[in-house]
């Protein structure tokens, strides 16, 4: 196997397929980006992939609740990491339930957190809603600020949501 062939395999493994679909000629529907001859839109899955890609961080750190890993507890999934380039803590939280949840995340092991962080939420109350050419951002990330108090991140997780919190350290 040549170096070029190895690199091609890495690219294949790191890409999402199928990626593009023309609205009038497609074979299946898990495509991320749909288009016609003049317009395009990303699906909610596209935005999830983009949020994970843009918030991957450098070092994974443990995130627990009641000394247990958050992995399906109360319909909640979470990961945490530090981005050494931007010096930020990144929390990614998924609420798969149909009910809002408020969680208080205590950050240990970090000397200082800014009092304001960036909150990005991808959410829909209706699991049947999709993005379309006519409404390309029906389900798309919404950004706002979140207050951080004494290394506590109090976050309201909307039903059926993916939430990213970024806080400068």
XYZ file of C-alpha atoms in Angstrom:
169
model
C 0.000 0.000 0.000
C 1.457 3.360 -0.996
C 1.290 6.493 1.152
C -1.341 7.914 -1.180
C -3.556 4.844 -0.775
C -3.220 5.025 3.041
C -4.154 8.719 2.984
C -7.184 7.978 0.814
C -8.372 5.379 3.342
C -8.046 7.901 6.182
C -10.119 10.414 4.218
C -12.832 7.814 3.557
C -13.044 6.888 7.233
C -13.284 10.534 8.311
C -16.051 11.520 5.897
C -19.802 11.170 6.173
C -21.516 9.303 3.374
C -23.825 9.940 1.735
C -23.183 13.655 1.891
C -25.052 15.451 -0.938
C -28.452 14.823 -2.513
C -30.358 16.642 -5.226
C -34.003 17.026 -4.164
C -35.194 15.567 -7.476
C -32.769 12.651 -7.762
C -31.690 10.708 -4.724
C -31.389 7.084 -3.629
C -31.742 7.322 0.173
C -32.449 9.983 2.776
C -29.667 10.081 5.364
C -27.828 12.665 3.233
C -26.513 15.689 5.132
C -26.857 18.444 2.514
C -29.755 18.769 0.095
C -29.929 21.088 -2.902
C -31.763 22.017 -6.067
C -30.302 24.079 -8.897
C -30.365 27.329 -6.879
C -30.661 26.583 -3.141
C -29.346 24.257 -0.475
C -29.811 23.375 3.187
C -28.196 21.273 5.862
C -30.168 18.669 7.801
C -30.169 18.543 11.621
C -27.641 15.686 11.276
C -25.406 18.073 9.318
C -25.527 20.538 12.213
C -24.729 17.805 14.760
C -21.669 16.778 12.719
C -20.620 20.426 12.387
C -21.037 21.110 16.121
C -18.956 18.067 17.058
C -16.304 18.993 14.492
C -16.069 22.617 15.665
C -16.038 21.671 19.358
C -13.736 18.664 19.527
C -11.157 20.122 21.923
C -7.653 18.813 22.626
C -7.963 16.781 25.825
C -10.976 14.762 26.995
C -11.843 15.275 30.665
C -14.209 13.180 32.801
C -17.768 14.367 33.310
C -19.817 12.676 36.012
C -23.064 13.084 37.918
C -23.308 11.631 41.426
C -19.858 10.092 40.825
C -21.223 8.127 37.829
C -20.361 8.672 34.178
C -23.152 10.516 32.378
C -24.156 7.924 29.803
C -27.910 7.695 29.527
C -28.624 8.722 33.118
C -31.969 10.583 33.130
C -31.935 10.433 29.304
C -28.798 12.566 29.348
C -25.508 11.960 27.534
C -22.470 14.206 27.942
C -18.810 14.679 27.114
C -16.300 17.281 28.256
C -12.967 18.404 26.891
C -10.474 21.240 27.035
C -9.404 23.134 23.933
C -5.769 24.019 24.615
C -5.644 26.350 21.593
C -8.448 28.631 22.844
C -8.041 27.774 26.552
C -11.715 26.822 26.837
C -13.695 24.127 28.598
C -16.193 22.526 26.204
C -19.252 20.639 27.442
C -21.481 18.727 25.020
C -24.818 17.551 26.403
C -27.633 15.636 24.726
C -31.129 15.424 26.221
C -32.981 12.610 24.427
C -36.125 12.938 26.535
C -39.262 14.894 25.702
C -38.901 16.955 28.896
C -36.669 19.893 29.783
C -33.994 19.220 32.374
C -31.973 21.676 34.422
C -28.533 20.474 35.448
C -25.834 22.034 37.589
C -22.354 21.030 36.497
C -19.609 21.695 39.022
C -16.221 22.125 37.400
C -13.397 20.717 39.547
C -9.686 20.910 38.848
C -9.727 24.258 37.048
C -8.496 27.365 38.837
C -10.697 29.913 37.085
C -13.660 30.043 34.704
C -14.980 33.205 33.080
C -18.364 34.353 34.344
C -19.858 34.264 30.825
C -19.758 31.361 28.379
C -21.146 30.649 24.917
C -24.219 28.408 24.678
C -25.153 26.717 21.391
C -28.395 24.706 21.210
C -29.762 22.510 18.423
C -33.330 21.553 19.292
C -36.852 20.815 18.122
C -39.930 19.865 20.134
C -41.364 18.111 17.071
C -39.389 15.059 15.985
C -41.139 15.169 12.592
C -39.831 18.658 11.711
C -37.206 18.756 8.970
C -35.301 21.481 7.176
C -36.460 22.197 3.641
C -35.539 24.444 0.733
C -38.397 26.721 1.810
C -37.350 26.673 5.495
C -33.637 25.761 5.511
C -33.017 26.631 9.167
C -36.144 25.193 10.822
C -33.765 23.139 12.989
C -30.418 24.881 13.283
C -28.067 25.908 16.100
C -28.999 28.974 18.148
C -26.266 30.811 20.052
C -26.547 32.806 23.267
C -24.606 33.496 26.442
C -24.664 31.512 29.664
C -23.741 32.821 33.119
C -21.162 30.862 35.098
C -21.118 31.259 38.899
C -18.358 29.936 41.180
C -17.315 27.217 38.695
C -20.947 26.056 38.418
C -22.486 25.716 34.995
C -26.264 25.728 35.412
C -27.774 24.722 32.115
C -31.366 24.168 31.015
C -31.503 21.340 28.527
C -34.499 21.589 26.232
C -36.357 18.456 25.109
C -34.680 16.584 22.244
C -31.658 18.881 22.259
C -27.932 18.933 21.672
C -26.231 21.647 23.730
C -22.649 22.892 23.589
C -21.197 25.135 26.304
C -17.829 26.846 25.798
C -16.219 28.702 28.719
C -12.822 30.432 28.818
C -10.557 29.181 31.584
